[in-house]
mmCIF file with all atom_site columns, C-alpha atoms in Angstrom:
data_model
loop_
_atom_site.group_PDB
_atom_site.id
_atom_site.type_symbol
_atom_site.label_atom_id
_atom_site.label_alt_id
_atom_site.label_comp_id
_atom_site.label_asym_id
_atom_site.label_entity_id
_atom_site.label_seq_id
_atom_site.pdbx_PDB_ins_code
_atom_site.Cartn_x
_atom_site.Cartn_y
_atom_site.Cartn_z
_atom_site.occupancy
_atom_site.B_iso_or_equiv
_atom_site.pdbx_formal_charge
_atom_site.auth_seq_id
_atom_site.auth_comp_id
_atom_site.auth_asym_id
_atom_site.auth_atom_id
_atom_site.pdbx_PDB_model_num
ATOM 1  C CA . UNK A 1 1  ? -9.906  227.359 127.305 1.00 0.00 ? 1  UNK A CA 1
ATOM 2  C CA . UNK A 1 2  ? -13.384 226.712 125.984 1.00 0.00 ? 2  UNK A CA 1
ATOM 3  C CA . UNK A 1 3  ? -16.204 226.631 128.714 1.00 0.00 ? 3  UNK A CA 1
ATOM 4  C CA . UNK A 1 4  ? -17.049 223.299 128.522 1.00 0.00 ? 4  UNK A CA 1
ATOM 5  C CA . UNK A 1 5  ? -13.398 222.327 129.002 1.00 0.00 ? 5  UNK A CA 1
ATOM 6  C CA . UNK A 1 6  ? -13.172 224.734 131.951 1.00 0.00 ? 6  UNK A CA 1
ATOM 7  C CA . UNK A 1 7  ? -16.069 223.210 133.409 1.00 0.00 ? 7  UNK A CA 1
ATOM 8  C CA . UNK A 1 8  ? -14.912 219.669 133.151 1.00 0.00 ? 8  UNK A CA 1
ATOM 9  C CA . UNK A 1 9  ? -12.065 220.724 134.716 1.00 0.00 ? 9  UNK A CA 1
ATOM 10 C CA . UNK A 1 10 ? -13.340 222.210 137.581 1.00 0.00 ? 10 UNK A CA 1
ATOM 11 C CA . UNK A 1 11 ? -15.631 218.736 138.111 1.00 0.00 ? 11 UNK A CA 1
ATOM 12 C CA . UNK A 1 12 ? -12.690 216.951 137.586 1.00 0.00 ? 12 UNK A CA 1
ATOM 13 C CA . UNK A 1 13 ? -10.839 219.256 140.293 1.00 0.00 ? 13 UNK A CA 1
ATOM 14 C CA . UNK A 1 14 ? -14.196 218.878 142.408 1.00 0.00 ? 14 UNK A CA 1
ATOM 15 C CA . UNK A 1 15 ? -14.424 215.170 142.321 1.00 0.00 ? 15 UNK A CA 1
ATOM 16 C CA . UNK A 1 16 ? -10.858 214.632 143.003 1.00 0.00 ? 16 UNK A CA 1
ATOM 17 C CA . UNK A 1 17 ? -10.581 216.667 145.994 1.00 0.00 ? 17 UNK A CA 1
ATOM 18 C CA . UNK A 1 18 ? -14.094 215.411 147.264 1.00 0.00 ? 18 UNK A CA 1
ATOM 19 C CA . UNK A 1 19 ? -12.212 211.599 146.695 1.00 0.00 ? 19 UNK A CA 1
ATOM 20 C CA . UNK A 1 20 ? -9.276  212.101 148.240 1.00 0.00 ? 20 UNK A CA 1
ATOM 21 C CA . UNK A 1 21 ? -10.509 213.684 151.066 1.00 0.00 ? 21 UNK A CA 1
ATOM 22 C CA . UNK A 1 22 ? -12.347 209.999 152.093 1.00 0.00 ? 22 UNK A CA 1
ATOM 23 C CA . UNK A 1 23 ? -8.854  208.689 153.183 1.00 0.00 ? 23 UNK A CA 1
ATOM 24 C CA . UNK A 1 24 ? -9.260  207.635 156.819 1.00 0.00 ? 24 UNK A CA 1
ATOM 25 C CA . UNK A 1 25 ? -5.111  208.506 157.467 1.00 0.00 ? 25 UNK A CA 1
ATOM 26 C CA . UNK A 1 26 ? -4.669  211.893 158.209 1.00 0.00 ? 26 UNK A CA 1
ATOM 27 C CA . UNK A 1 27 ? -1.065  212.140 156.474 1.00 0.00 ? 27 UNK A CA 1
ATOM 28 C CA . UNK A 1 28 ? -2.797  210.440 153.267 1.00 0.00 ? 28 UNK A CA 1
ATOM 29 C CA . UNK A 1 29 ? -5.223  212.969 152.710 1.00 0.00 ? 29 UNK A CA 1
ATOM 30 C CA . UNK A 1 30 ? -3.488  215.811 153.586 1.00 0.00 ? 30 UNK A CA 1
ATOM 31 C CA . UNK A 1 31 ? -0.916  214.360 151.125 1.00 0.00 ? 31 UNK A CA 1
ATOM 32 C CA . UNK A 1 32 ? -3.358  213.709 148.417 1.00 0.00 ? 32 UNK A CA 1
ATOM 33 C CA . UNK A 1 33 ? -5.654  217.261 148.974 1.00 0.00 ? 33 UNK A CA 1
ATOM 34 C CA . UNK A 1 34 ? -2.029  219.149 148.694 1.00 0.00 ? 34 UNK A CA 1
ATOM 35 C CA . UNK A 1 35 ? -0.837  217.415 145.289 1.00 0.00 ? 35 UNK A CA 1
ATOM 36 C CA . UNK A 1 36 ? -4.070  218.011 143.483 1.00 0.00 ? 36 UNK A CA 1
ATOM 37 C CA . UNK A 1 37 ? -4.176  221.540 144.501 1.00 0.00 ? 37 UNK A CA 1
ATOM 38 C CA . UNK A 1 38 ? -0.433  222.220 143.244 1.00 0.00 ? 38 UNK A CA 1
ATOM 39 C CA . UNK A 1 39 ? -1.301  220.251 140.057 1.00 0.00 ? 39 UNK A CA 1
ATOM 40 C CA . UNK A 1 40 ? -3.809  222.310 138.812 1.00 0.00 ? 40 UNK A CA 1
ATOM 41 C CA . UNK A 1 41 ? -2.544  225.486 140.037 1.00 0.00 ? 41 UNK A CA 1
ATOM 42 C CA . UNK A 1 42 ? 1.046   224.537 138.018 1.00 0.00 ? 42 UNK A CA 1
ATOM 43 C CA . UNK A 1 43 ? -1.261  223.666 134.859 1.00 0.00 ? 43 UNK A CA 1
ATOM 44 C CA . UNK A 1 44 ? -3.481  226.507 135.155 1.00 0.00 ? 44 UNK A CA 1
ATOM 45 C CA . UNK A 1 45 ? -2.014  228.739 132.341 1.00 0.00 ? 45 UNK A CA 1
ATOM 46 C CA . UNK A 1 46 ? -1.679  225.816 129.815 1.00 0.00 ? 46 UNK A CA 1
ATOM 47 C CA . UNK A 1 47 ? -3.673  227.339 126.539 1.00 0.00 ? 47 UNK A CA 1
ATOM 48 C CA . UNK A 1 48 ? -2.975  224.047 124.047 1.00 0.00 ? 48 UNK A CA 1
ATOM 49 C CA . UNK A 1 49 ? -6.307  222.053 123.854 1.00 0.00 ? 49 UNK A CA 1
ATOM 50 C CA . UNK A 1 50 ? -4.809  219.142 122.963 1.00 0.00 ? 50 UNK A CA 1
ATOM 51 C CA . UNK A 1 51 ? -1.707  219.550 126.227 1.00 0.00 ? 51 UNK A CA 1
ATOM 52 C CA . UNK A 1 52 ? -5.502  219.901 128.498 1.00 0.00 ? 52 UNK A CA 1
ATOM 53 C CA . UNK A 1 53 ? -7.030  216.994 127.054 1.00 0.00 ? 53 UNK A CA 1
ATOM 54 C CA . UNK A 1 54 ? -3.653  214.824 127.906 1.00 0.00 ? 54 UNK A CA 1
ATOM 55 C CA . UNK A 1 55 ? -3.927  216.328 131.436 1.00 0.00 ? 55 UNK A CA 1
ATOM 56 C CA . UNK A 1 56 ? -7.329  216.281 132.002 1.00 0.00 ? 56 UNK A CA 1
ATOM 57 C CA . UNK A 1 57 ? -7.545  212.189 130.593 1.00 0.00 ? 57 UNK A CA 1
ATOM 58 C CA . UNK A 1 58 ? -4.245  211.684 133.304 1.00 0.00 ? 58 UNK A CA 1
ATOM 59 C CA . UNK A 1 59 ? -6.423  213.073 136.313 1.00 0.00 ? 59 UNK A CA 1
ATOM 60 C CA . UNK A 1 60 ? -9.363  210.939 135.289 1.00 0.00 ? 60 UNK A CA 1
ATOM 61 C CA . UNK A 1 61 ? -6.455  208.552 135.748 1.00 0.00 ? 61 UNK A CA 1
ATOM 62 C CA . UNK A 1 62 ? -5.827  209.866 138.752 1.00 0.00 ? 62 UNK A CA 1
ATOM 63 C CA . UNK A 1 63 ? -9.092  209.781 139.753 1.00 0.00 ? 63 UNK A CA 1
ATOM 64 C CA . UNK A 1 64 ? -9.626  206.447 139.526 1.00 0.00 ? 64 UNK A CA 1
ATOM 65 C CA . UNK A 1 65 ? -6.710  205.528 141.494 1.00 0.00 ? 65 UNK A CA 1
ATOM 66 C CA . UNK A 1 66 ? -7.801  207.636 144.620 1.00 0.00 ? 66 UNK A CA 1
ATOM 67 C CA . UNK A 1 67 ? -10.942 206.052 144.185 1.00 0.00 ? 67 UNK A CA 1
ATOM 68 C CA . UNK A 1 68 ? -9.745  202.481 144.493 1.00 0.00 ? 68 UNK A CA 1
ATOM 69 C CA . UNK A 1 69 ? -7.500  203.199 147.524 1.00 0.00 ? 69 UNK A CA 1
ATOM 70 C CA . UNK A 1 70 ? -9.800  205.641 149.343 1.00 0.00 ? 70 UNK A CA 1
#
């Protein structure tokens, strides 16, 4: 993985955790904070650029989901 990819992911991973975690129900965010982590830990050995750029533009996705319902 190039190091501007790695770093976008890690912002990516950042942001979403730092989202999620603004869920005032308890079960919600431990919920949420659990399924990102497992995500990107099951995706972490994925080598095709073009396979990170489809899951890195489906957690911006993501992202903006947990950011409408936080």
């Amino acid at each position: 993985m190039a190091a501007s990819s790695r770093a976008q992911v890690l912002d990516l991973y950042r942001a979403m955790l730092r989202e999620s975690k603004r869920f005032s129900a308890y079960n919600y965010r431990t919920y949420a904070v659990r399924r990102i982590r497992d995500a990107f830990r099951e995706n972490k050995n994925v080598k095709d650029p073009v396979e990170i750029q489809t899951l890195v533009n489906k957690a911006k996705r993501d992202l903006g989901i947990i950011r409408r319902q936080a």
